[in-house]
């Protein structure tokens, strides 16, 4: 019996086919229609040569086709690869190539990346979602011509359902492999930790190509049979209007989104009466933000996790939002969490800082094609998160720092090594170091310290402009500081702690 995630549309359609599943820019699809479209897409992919175990990539912003591709790939026994459309063309090309995707479904605004990918030696079969004359077949035409016969595939719990790439600490991202079993238990974590209901009206405005927006709210709502309203991107006025018009009951957002909504001129008069709760992830919400939303009758649920854990590690339930503000909460229902000495691997006492290790059926199988990275990250079934935390006597975890120097800007993980490599590739740059600094709008943003080659004449604005061609905009440092030298240890390692202390970061 195939109980993989690809069967979810047909299973939900069997229960209530007439219920609305997706709303998107004036178009609605019932669960029965979604099941038919997923069957058709899976058949079409098979007719074009898709084999079990192949990868099917999706490159684009939020759209029903992203979810249809996710389900259809898995229904056919393949693996979905969701690619961040905010990446520069070279970055997107790397992920598609690295995953070995046999098919690439893409949005209309991704033509620059897709044309670059199409020119490669191992170009995937292309499907254009919104049919604007880009390369490949037109998505809707493919569905219309395909057979709607049910798809029968031999899918095992341990087969990889989803590969989602995380920014690499060495300049290249790694693909976290999540199996059908991983995802199933993650959805159970979501059900047991949140107040999802069958009459849910979920606003999917956070990126579905990131793990939390997909797996904490959207897919669990689909399984419950709720209505999912998909926004292509986040726009504060559109979100406030949608909540009032559609009587939205829930959403996932990062703290920057909540702040932008609260600062919007229409917030005080906005009708939020239907909004039961908002799931928040990316970084802890300050107490003032929690109070602001609770005063409007909206419960705040905060989560801590990462792509490798699908993402559930810890959850701060709504009832604890104020009494334990600033913590990451307690472990999810199917999660086990330790705080250990990162050198010895021994548990440290409560109140002592250590590295967070997580274990559970939702923890990834490993990194795609990276046996060495998998071995370094997984130890005896435990995932070494690289985050430093303290657990108190009541079992609440407070995240203190990130071992790997990662910072989070507007909900996006940014790894300094990747940005530093891009800087060092620029003509005239001799040395570079990047740190995260506080940012009132985005939570954190990058600050780069750059040493130029002798005789080079350039300025910070020019360097930032050149980086825009190489990196996604959210990775480009807000500030670039030209300096004569970088502080280093006796072995030549850059002392980033000195840079942080100098900036107060």
Short mmCIF file of C-alpha atoms in Angstrom, two decimals:
data_model
loop_
_atom_site.label_atom_id
_atom_site.label_comp_id
_atom_site.label_asym_id
_atom_site.label_seq_id
_atom_site.Cartn_x
_atom_site.Cartn_y
_atom_site.Cartn_z
CA UNK A 1 0.00 0.00 0.00
CA UNK A 2 1.45 3.34 -1.10
CA UNK A 3 0.98 5.82 1.73
CA UNK A 4 3.55 8.31 0.41
CA UNK A 5 2.86 12.03 0.21
CA UNK A 6 2.01 11.77 -3.49
CA UNK A 7 -1.21 9.95 -2.59
CA UNK A 8 -2.51 12.80 -0.39
CA UNK A 9 -4.54 14.56 -3.12
CA UNK A 10 -6.46 11.42 -4.10
CA UNK A 11 -6.97 10.46 -0.45
CA UNK A 12 -8.37 13.87 0.44
CA UNK A 13 -10.51 13.91 -2.72
CA UNK A 14 -11.98 10.56 -1.70
CA UNK A 15 -13.14 12.11 1.57
CA UNK A 16 -14.47 15.45 0.28
CA UNK A 17 -13.84 16.15 -3.42
CA UNK A 18 -16.10 19.21 -3.58
CA UNK A 19 -14.26 21.22 -0.92
CA UNK A 20 -12.02 24.06 -2.14
CA UNK A 21 -8.33 23.16 -1.84
CA UNK A 22 -6.49 26.10 -3.47
CA UNK A 23 -7.31 29.74 -4.18
CA UNK A 24 -4.82 31.70 -6.23
CA UNK A 25 -5.25 35.08 -7.92
CA UNK A 26 -8.95 34.64 -8.59
CA UNK A 27 -8.85 30.94 -9.50
CA UNK A 28 -10.04 28.10 -7.26
CA UNK A 29 -9.54 24.35 -7.44
CA UNK A 30 -11.41 21.75 -5.42
CA UNK A 31 -9.73 18.73 -3.91
CA UNK A 32 -11.24 16.60 -6.65
CA UNK A 33 -9.78 18.89 -9.31
CA UNK A 34 -6.37 18.97 -7.63
CA UNK A 35 -6.29 15.17 -7.45
CA UNK A 36 -7.11 14.96 -11.16
CA UNK A 37 -4.45 17.53 -12.07
CA UNK A 38 -1.82 15.72 -9.98
CA UNK A 39 -2.72 12.41 -11.64
CA UNK A 40 -2.44 14.02 -15.06
CA UNK A 41 0.91 15.63 -14.29
CA UNK A 42 2.31 12.37 -12.92
CA UNK A 43 1.14 10.52 -16.05
CA UNK A 44 2.59 13.23 -18.31
CA UNK A 45 5.96 13.04 -16.57
CA UNK A 46 5.99 9.28 -16.95
CA UNK A 47 5.07 9.51 -20.63
CA UNK A 48 8.09 11.80 -21.08
CA UNK A 49 10.47 9.35 -19.50
CA UNK A 50 10.34 9.99 -15.76
CA UNK A 51 11.52 6.96 -13.82
CA UNK A 52 11.24 6.09 -10.12
CA UNK A 53 14.01 7.82 -8.20
CA UNK A 54 14.40 10.63 -10.76
CA UNK A 55 14.31 14.24 -9.56
CA UNK A 56 11.70 16.80 -10.61
CA UNK A 57 12.67 20.40 -9.81
CA UNK A 58 10.37 23.40 -9.38
CA UNK A 59 11.81 26.90 -9.75
CA UNK A 60 9.34 29.66 -9.00
CA UNK A 61 7.47 31.70 -6.44
CA UNK A 62 4.34 30.50 -4.64
CA UNK A 63 1.88 28.97 -7.08
CA UNK A 64 -0.50 25.98 -7.05
CA UNK A 65 1.75 24.34 -9.66
CA UNK A 66 4.52 24.14 -7.04
CA UNK A 67 2.33 21.96 -4.85
CA UNK A 68 1.03 19.96 -7.81
CA UNK A 69 4.61 19.27 -8.90
CA UNK A 70 5.55 18.25 -5.35
CA UNK A 71 2.67 15.77 -5.17
CA UNK A 72 2.95 14.49 -8.76
CA UNK A 73 6.67 13.77 -8.55
CA UNK A 74 6.10 11.69 -5.43
CA UNK A 75 3.04 9.97 -6.84
CA UNK A 76 5.20 8.75 -9.74
CA UNK A 77 7.88 7.46 -7.36
CA UNK A 78 10.26 10.36 -8.05
CA UNK A 79 11.71 13.09 -5.81
CA UNK A 80 10.68 16.75 -5.75
CA UNK A 81 13.39 19.44 -5.61
CA UNK A 82 12.12 22.89 -4.64
CA UNK A 83 14.46 25.67 -5.75
CA UNK A 84 14.51 29.20 -4.33
CA UNK A 85 13.56 31.58 -7.18
CA UNK A 86 15.37 34.43 -5.46
CA UNK A 87 18.70 32.83 -6.29
CA UNK A 88 20.92 34.27 -8.99
CA UNK A 89 20.87 32.25 -12.25
CA UNK A 90 24.24 30.67 -11.49
CA UNK A 91 23.03 29.55 -8.06
CA UNK A 92 19.81 28.05 -9.43
CA UNK A 93 21.79 26.30 -12.16
CA UNK A 94 24.07 24.72 -9.57
CA UNK A 95 21.14 23.21 -7.66
CA UNK A 96 19.41 21.84 -10.75
CA UNK A 97 22.69 20.35 -11.98
CA UNK A 98 23.72 19.02 -8.58
CA UNK A 99 20.38 17.30 -8.04
CA UNK A 100 20.50 15.81 -11.53
CA UNK A 101 16.91 16.89 -12.13
CA UNK A 102 15.36 15.17 -15.16
CA UNK A 103 12.50 17.71 -15.28
CA UNK A 104 12.27 21.40 -14.39
CA UNK A 105 8.93 23.13 -13.92
CA UNK A 106 9.33 26.90 -13.74
CA UNK A 107 7.48 30.16 -13.29
CA UNK A 108 7.27 32.94 -15.86
CA UNK A 109 9.68 35.22 -14.01
CA UNK A 110 12.46 32.61 -14.05
CA UNK A 111 13.34 32.70 -17.75
CA UNK A 112 16.85 34.11 -17.20
CA UNK A 113 17.77 31.22 -14.94
CA UNK A 114 16.01 28.64 -17.12
CA UNK A 115 17.68 29.73 -20.35
CA UNK A 116 21.04 29.38 -18.63
CA UNK A 117 20.08 25.92 -17.37
CA UNK A 118 18.73 24.92 -20.79
CA UNK A 119 22.09 25.71 -22.35
CA UNK A 120 23.88 23.22 -20.11
CA UNK A 121 25.16 19.79 -21.10
CA UNK A 122 22.50 17.92 -19.11
CA UNK A 123 19.51 20.20 -19.57
CA UNK A 124 16.31 18.84 -17.99
CA UNK A 125 12.96 18.57 -19.75
CA UNK A 126 11.27 21.96 -19.24
CA UNK A 127 7.66 22.85 -18.39
CA UNK A 128 6.65 26.52 -18.30
CA UNK A 129 3.87 27.15 -15.78
CA UNK A 130 2.50 30.42 -17.11
CA UNK A 131 3.27 30.01 -20.79
CA UNK A 132 4.93 33.29 -21.75
CA UNK A 133 6.94 31.93 -24.64
CA UNK A 134 9.85 30.63 -22.60
CA UNK A 135 11.65 27.38 -23.41
CA UNK A 136 9.94 24.04 -22.98
CA UNK A 137 6.37 22.80 -23.00
CA UNK A 138 3.44 24.76 -21.62
CA UNK A 139 2.32 23.33 -18.29
CA UNK A 140 -1.45 23.59 -18.75
CA UNK A 141 -1.28 22.11 -22.24
CA UNK A 142 0.67 19.15 -20.88
CA UNK A 143 -1.97 18.53 -18.21
CA UNK A 144 -4.82 18.88 -20.69
CA UNK A 145 -3.36 16.27 -23.04
CA UNK A 146 -2.43 13.75 -20.36
CA UNK A 147 -4.42 10.76 -19.23
CA UNK A 148 -6.25 11.19 -15.95
CA UNK A 149 -5.85 7.53 -15.06
CA UNK A 150 -4.75 6.88 -11.46
CA UNK A 151 -1.02 6.38 -11.07
CA UNK A 152 0.26 3.27 -9.33
CA UNK A 153 3.86 3.42 -8.15
CA UNK A 154 5.85 1.32 -5.72
CA UNK A 155 6.81 3.90 -3.08
CA UNK A 156 8.60 2.92 0.13
CA UNK A 157 8.62 4.93 3.35
CA UNK A 158 12.39 5.35 3.10
CA UNK A 159 12.32 6.68 -0.48
CA UNK A 160 13.39 10.32 -0.77
CA UNK A 161 10.32 12.50 -1.29
CA UNK A 162 11.90 15.95 -1.14
CA UNK A 163 15.35 17.46 -1.60
CA UNK A 164 15.60 20.98 -0.29
CA UNK A 165 18.91 22.81 -0.49
CA UNK A 166 20.45 24.70 2.39
CA UNK A 167 23.03 27.43 1.86
CA UNK A 168 26.50 25.95 2.18
CA UNK A 169 29.07 26.98 4.73
CA UNK A 170 31.80 26.30 2.17
CA UNK A 171 30.28 28.23 -0.71
CA UNK A 172 27.99 25.53 -2.14
CA UNK A 173 24.54 24.52 -0.89
CA UNK A 174 23.76 20.97 0.18
CA UNK A 175 20.56 19.09 -0.59
CA UNK A 176 18.84 17.72 2.52
CA UNK A 177 17.07 14.45 1.64
CA UNK A 178 13.70 14.04 3.36
CA UNK A 179 11.92 10.72 2.98
CA UNK A 180 8.19 9.99 2.92
CA UNK A 181 8.54 8.81 6.52
CA UNK A 182 10.35 12.01 7.51
CA UNK A 183 7.56 14.14 6.07
CA UNK A 184 4.74 12.02 7.52
CA UNK A 185 6.10 12.38 11.05
CA UNK A 186 6.75 16.09 10.49
CA UNK A 187 3.09 16.56 9.62
CA UNK A 188 2.15 14.65 12.77
CA UNK A 189 4.39 17.05 14.70
CA UNK A 190 2.48 19.94 13.17
CA UNK A 191 -0.91 18.42 14.02
CA UNK A 192 -0.01 17.74 17.64
CA UNK A 193 1.62 21.12 18.25
CA UNK A 194 -0.85 23.48 16.58
CA UNK A 195 -4.60 24.01 16.49
CA UNK A 196 -5.24 23.09 12.86
CA UNK A 197 -8.89 22.33 12.03
CA UNK A 198 -10.88 20.99 9.10
CA UNK A 199 -12.41 24.43 8.54
CA UNK A 200 -8.95 26.06 8.38
CA UNK A 201 -8.48 28.94 5.94
CA UNK A 202 -4.69 29.01 5.64
CA UNK A 203 -2.88 31.91 4.01
CA UNK A 204 0.26 30.56 2.32
CA UNK A 205 2.24 33.75 1.91
CA UNK A 206 5.61 32.60 3.24
CA UNK A 207 7.80 30.94 0.59
CA UNK A 208 6.71 27.38 -0.15
CA UNK A 209 10.21 26.67 -1.44
CA UNK A 210 11.34 26.91 2.18
CA UNK A 211 10.71 24.11 4.64
CA UNK A 212 8.54 25.81 7.28
CA UNK A 213 5.97 27.47 5.03
CA UNK A 214 5.52 24.16 3.22
CA UNK A 215 5.63 21.65 6.06
CA UNK A 216 4.39 23.46 9.17
CA UNK A 217 1.14 24.86 7.78
CA UNK A 218 0.41 24.31 4.07
CA UNK A 219 0.65 20.53 3.66
CA UNK A 220 -0.86 19.82 7.10
CA UNK A 221 -3.81 22.05 6.16
CA UNK A 222 -4.15 20.12 2.89
CA UNK A 223 -4.26 16.86 4.81
CA UNK A 224 -6.98 18.28 7.07
CA UNK A 225 -9.03 19.36 4.06
CA UNK A 226 -8.85 23.09 4.76
CA UNK A 227 -8.82 25.93 2.24
CA UNK A 228 -5.36 27.17 1.22
CA UNK A 229 -5.08 30.70 -0.15
CA UNK A 230 -1.78 31.09 -1.99
CA UNK A 231 -0.09 34.47 -2.45
CA UNK A 232 2.74 34.64 -4.96
CA UNK A 233 4.73 36.91 -2.63
CA UNK A 234 4.32 38.91 0.56
CA UNK A 235 2.70 42.34 0.26
CA UNK A 236 1.42 43.84 3.53
CA UNK A 237 -1.72 45.51 2.16
CA UNK A 238 -2.67 42.43 0.16
CA UNK A 239 -2.26 40.26 3.26
CA UNK A 240 -4.43 42.51 5.44
CA UNK A 241 -7.07 42.69 2.71
CA UNK A 242 -7.04 38.91 2.27
CA UNK A 243 -7.42 38.21 5.98
CA UNK A 244 -10.56 40.37 6.11
CA UNK A 245 -12.04 39.31 2.76
CA UNK A 246 -11.51 35.56 3.09
CA UNK A 247 -11.75 35.25 6.86
CA UNK A 248 -8.29 33.75 7.09
CA UNK A 249 -7.75 31.66 10.23
CA UNK A 250 -4.01 30.93 10.10
CA UNK A 251 -0.67 31.64 8.42
CA UNK A 252 3.05 31.05 8.70
CA UNK A 253 5.27 34.13 8.75
CA UNK A 254 8.76 35.18 9.74
CA UNK A 255 9.19 38.02 12.26
CA UNK A 256 10.00 40.56 9.53
CA UNK A 257 6.60 39.92 7.94
CA UNK A 258 4.75 40.48 11.21
CA UNK A 259 6.68 43.70 11.77
CA UNK A 260 5.87 44.98 8.28
CA UNK A 261 2.20 44.24 8.85
CA UNK A 262 2.19 45.97 12.24
CA UNK A 263 3.93 49.03 10.76
CA UNK A 264 1.57 49.27 7.81
CA UNK A 265 -0.75 52.32 7.86
CA UNK A 266 -3.85 50.12 7.64
CA UNK A 267 -2.96 47.76 10.49
CA UNK A 268 -4.86 49.49 13.29
CA UNK A 269 -8.14 49.40 11.33
CA UNK A 270 -7.61 45.97 9.77
CA UNK A 271 -10.17 43.26 10.50
CA UNK A 272 -8.23 40.42 12.11
CA UNK A 273 -11.22 38.89 13.87
CA UNK A 274 -11.02 35.59 11.96
CA UNK A 275 -7.29 35.07 12.52
CA UNK A 276 -6.90 32.44 15.22
CA UNK A 277 -3.12 32.04 15.20
CA UNK A 278 0.09 32.73 13.33
CA UNK A 279 2.99 30.31 13.26
CA UNK A 280 6.32 32.17 13.42
CA UNK A 281 9.81 30.91 12.67
CA UNK A 282 13.24 32.18 11.72
CA UNK A 283 14.09 33.98 14.95
CA UNK A 284 12.40 34.64 18.30
CA UNK A 285 9.74 37.33 18.44
CA UNK A 286 10.33 40.09 21.01
CA UNK A 287 7.77 40.32 23.79
CA UNK A 288 6.43 43.63 22.46
CA UNK A 289 5.49 41.97 19.15
CA UNK A 290 3.82 39.05 20.89
CA UNK A 291 1.76 41.43 23.04
CA UNK A 292 0.80 43.55 20.05
CA UNK A 293 -0.67 40.57 18.20
CA UNK A 294 -2.24 39.00 21.26
CA UNK A 295 -3.92 42.33 22.02
CA UNK A 296 -5.56 41.96 18.60
CA UNK A 297 -6.81 38.50 19.54
CA UNK A 298 -4.21 36.55 17.52
CA UNK A 299 -2.33 33.69 19.13
CA UNK A 300 1.39 33.38 18.35
CA UNK A 301 3.01 29.95 17.99
CA UNK A 302 6.79 29.94 17.53
CA UNK A 303 8.89 27.16 16.10
CA UNK A 304 12.57 26.27 15.97
CA UNK A 305 13.96 23.94 13.36
CA UNK A 306 15.82 23.66 10.09
CA UNK A 307 15.58 22.08 6.68
CA UNK A 308 17.42 18.96 7.86
CA UNK A 309 14.72 18.28 10.47
CA UNK A 310 11.77 18.94 8.14
CA UNK A 311 11.74 21.40 10.22
CA UNK A 312 10.26 20.44 13.62
CA UNK A 313 12.67 20.48 16.56
CA UNK A 314 11.03 22.69 19.19
CA UNK A 315 7.74 24.53 19.52
CA UNK A 316 6.68 27.37 21.80
CA UNK A 317 2.94 26.91 22.11
CA UNK A 318 0.59 29.88 22.19
CA UNK A 319 -0.10 29.44 25.91
CA UNK A 320 3.63 29.92 26.61
CA UNK A 321 4.19 32.79 24.17
CA UNK A 322 4.57 35.48 26.85
CA UNK A 323 5.56 33.49 29.92
CA UNK A 324 8.51 31.97 28.04
CA UNK A 325 9.14 34.70 25.45
CA UNK A 326 12.59 34.48 23.90
CA UNK A 327 12.79 30.70 24.18
CA UNK A 328 12.35 28.16 21.41
CA UNK A 329 9.91 26.20 23.54
CA UNK A 330 10.00 22.47 24.20
CA UNK A 331 10.57 19.57 21.79
CA UNK A 332 7.91 18.66 19.23
CA UNK A 333 5.85 15.53 19.93
CA UNK A 334 8.10 13.27 17.84
CA UNK A 335 11.38 15.09 18.55
CA UNK A 336 14.10 14.40 21.05
CA UNK A 337 16.53 17.22 21.81
CA UNK A 338 19.80 17.25 23.69
CA UNK A 339 22.25 20.00 24.62
CA UNK A 340 25.76 18.61 24.43
CA UNK A 341 29.38 19.59 24.61
CA UNK A 342 30.18 20.03 20.89
CA UNK A 343 33.62 18.51 21.36
CA UNK A 344 32.91 15.48 23.54
CA UNK A 345 29.26 14.90 22.64
CA UNK A 346 28.39 14.56 26.32
CA UNK A 347 25.18 16.11 27.67
CA UNK A 348 25.68 19.34 29.60
CA UNK A 349 23.67 20.29 32.70
CA UNK A 350 20.59 22.51 32.50
CA UNK A 351 21.60 26.15 32.43
CA UNK A 352 24.84 25.38 30.57
CA UNK A 353 25.32 26.33 26.94
CA UNK A 354 25.96 23.57 24.46
CA UNK A 355 25.23 22.43 20.92
CA UNK A 356 21.68 21.37 20.07
CA UNK A 357 21.39 17.80 18.83
CA UNK A 358 18.05 16.57 17.51
CA UNK A 359 16.74 13.08 16.87
CA UNK A 360 13.44 11.79 15.56
CA UNK A 361 11.67 10.20 12.61
CA UNK A 362 11.54 13.60 10.89
CA UNK A 363 15.36 13.98 10.73
CA UNK A 364 16.75 13.82 7.19
CA UNK A 365 18.23 10.75 5.58
CA UNK A 366 21.36 12.73 4.71
CA UNK A 367 22.73 15.19 2.16
CA UNK A 368 22.34 14.41 -1.53
CA UNK A 369 25.67 13.20 -2.91
CA UNK A 370 27.57 14.41 0.17
CA UNK A 371 28.55 11.39 2.21
CA UNK A 372 31.23 13.35 4.05
CA UNK A 373 28.80 16.10 5.04
CA UNK A 374 26.22 13.51 6.07
CA UNK A 375 28.74 11.75 8.32
CA UNK A 376 29.71 15.07 9.91
CA UNK A 377 26.11 16.09 10.55
CA UNK A 378 24.57 12.81 11.72
CA UNK A 379 26.00 10.91 14.65
CA UNK A 380 24.26 7.79 15.91
CA UNK A 381 20.92 9.03 14.60
CA UNK A 382 21.36 12.50 16.09
CA UNK A 383 21.56 15.59 13.90
CA UNK A 384 24.14 18.12 15.02
CA UNK A 385 22.38 21.42 14.40
CA UNK A 386 25.35 23.74 14.89
CA UNK A 387 23.21 25.93 17.15
CA UNK A 388 24.17 26.78 20.71
CA UNK A 389 21.38 26.70 23.30
CA UNK A 390 20.62 26.48 26.99
CA UNK A 391 17.87 24.30 28.44
CA UNK A 392 16.22 25.42 31.67
CA UNK A 393 14.92 23.24 34.48
CA UNK A 394 11.41 23.24 32.95
CA UNK A 395 12.63 21.90 29.61
CA UNK A 396 12.49 25.12 27.57
CA UNK A 397 15.34 25.75 25.13
CA UNK A 398 16.85 29.18 24.50
CA UNK A 399 18.96 29.51 21.35
CA UNK A 400 22.06 31.56 22.12
CA UNK A 401 24.21 31.58 19.02
CA UNK A 402 25.03 29.75 15.79
CA UNK A 403 28.27 27.88 15.66
CA UNK A 404 28.56 28.19 11.89
CA UNK A 405 28.32 32.01 11.84
CA UNK A 406 25.07 31.86 9.90
CA UNK A 407 22.73 34.80 10.20
CA UNK A 408 19.06 35.11 9.24
CA UNK A 409 17.92 38.05 7.13
CA UNK A 410 14.18 38.37 6.64
CA UNK A 411 13.72 34.67 7.29
CA UNK A 412 16.45 33.65 4.80
CA UNK A 413 19.53 31.78 6.02
CA UNK A 414 22.74 33.48 4.93
CA UNK A 415 26.13 31.82 5.31
CA UNK A 416 29.07 34.26 5.40
CA UNK A 417 31.45 31.86 3.62
CA UNK A 418 29.26 31.92 0.51
CA UNK A 419 29.20 35.72 0.46
CA UNK A 420 32.93 35.91 1.16
CA UNK A 421 33.66 33.60 -1.77
CA UNK A 422 31.62 35.86 -4.03
CA UNK A 423 33.52 38.92 -2.80
CA UNK A 424 36.89 37.26 -3.32
CA UNK A 425 35.90 36.51 -6.91
CA UNK A 426 35.61 40.26 -7.62
CA UNK A 427 38.54 41.94 -9.28
CA UNK A 428 40.69 43.83 -6.79
CA UNK A 429 39.41 42.15 -3.61
CA UNK A 430 42.22 40.64 -1.59
CA UNK A 431 40.48 39.60 1.62
CA UNK A 432 36.88 39.54 2.88
CA UNK A 433 35.00 38.74 6.05
CA UNK A 434 31.23 38.90 6.54
CA UNK A 435 29.24 38.96 9.77
CA UNK A 436 25.58 39.41 10.62
CA UNK A 437 24.55 42.63 12.35
CA UNK A 438 21.19 43.69 13.82
CA UNK A 439 18.72 45.17 11.37
CA UNK A 440 15.47 46.79 12.51
CA UNK A 441 13.60 45.63 9.41
CA UNK A 442 15.07 42.24 8.53
CA UNK A 443 16.23 41.01 11.92
CA UNK A 444 19.81 40.75 10.69
CA UNK A 445 21.71 41.84 7.62
CA UNK A 446 25.26 41.43 6.40
CA UNK A 447 28.25 43.62 6.99
CA UNK A 448 31.34 42.92 4.89
CA UNK A 449 34.88 43.94 5.72
CA UNK A 450 37.03 44.07 2.59
CA UNK A 451 40.74 44.53 2.03
CA UNK A 452 41.60 45.64 -1.52
CA UNK A 453 44.61 44.71 -3.60
CA UNK A 454 47.28 47.38 -3.67
CA UNK A 455 46.54 49.95 -6.34
CA UNK A 456 42.85 49.03 -6.64
CA UNK A 457 40.46 51.96 -6.65
CA UNK A 458 36.81 51.14 -6.00
CA UNK A 459 34.14 51.89 -3.45
CA UNK A 460 31.53 50.08 -1.40
CA UNK A 461 28.63 50.85 -3.75
CA UNK A 462 30.50 49.40 -6.72
CA UNK A 463 31.29 46.20 -4.84
CA UNK A 464 27.66 45.80 -3.76
CA UNK A 465 26.46 46.37 -7.32
CA UNK A 466 28.81 43.67 -8.60
CA UNK A 467 27.59 41.24 -5.93
CA UNK A 468 23.99 41.66 -7.09
CA UNK A 469 25.02 39.92 -10.33
CA UNK A 470 26.37 36.95 -8.40
CA UNK A 471 24.15 36.53 -5.37
CA UNK A 472 20.50 36.70 -4.39
CA UNK A 473 19.70 40.20 -3.12
CA UNK A 474 19.09 39.07 0.45
CA UNK A 475 22.67 37.74 0.59
CA UNK A 476 24.25 41.02 -0.53
CA UNK A 477 25.63 42.80 2.56
CA UNK A 478 23.86 45.99 3.55
CA UNK A 479 27.22 47.55 4.47
CA UNK A 480 30.64 47.11 2.90
CA UNK A 481 33.52 48.51 4.92
CA UNK A 482 36.89 48.98 3.23
CA UNK A 483 39.68 48.32 5.74
CA UNK A 484 43.47 48.08 5.65
CA UNK A 485 43.60 44.66 7.34
CA UNK A 486 41.47 42.02 9.03
CA UNK A 487 42.14 40.79 12.56
CA UNK A 488 43.62 37.31 12.50
CA UNK A 489 44.85 34.65 14.89
CA UNK A 490 48.43 33.44 14.92
CA UNK A 491 47.40 30.67 12.53
CA UNK A 492 45.86 33.16 10.08
CA UNK A 493 42.19 32.57 10.87
CA UNK A 494 40.03 35.69 10.74
CA UNK A 495 38.87 36.68 14.23
CA UNK A 496 35.20 37.39 13.55
CA UNK A 497 34.56 37.82 17.27
CA UNK A 498 36.70 40.97 17.11
CA UNK A 499 34.62 42.30 14.20
CA UNK A 500 31.40 41.55 16.08
CA UNK A 501 32.64 43.25 19.22
CA UNK A 502 33.61 46.33 17.21
CA UNK A 503 30.09 46.61 15.82
CA UNK A 504 28.22 45.49 18.91
CA UNK A 505 26.78 42.52 16.98
#
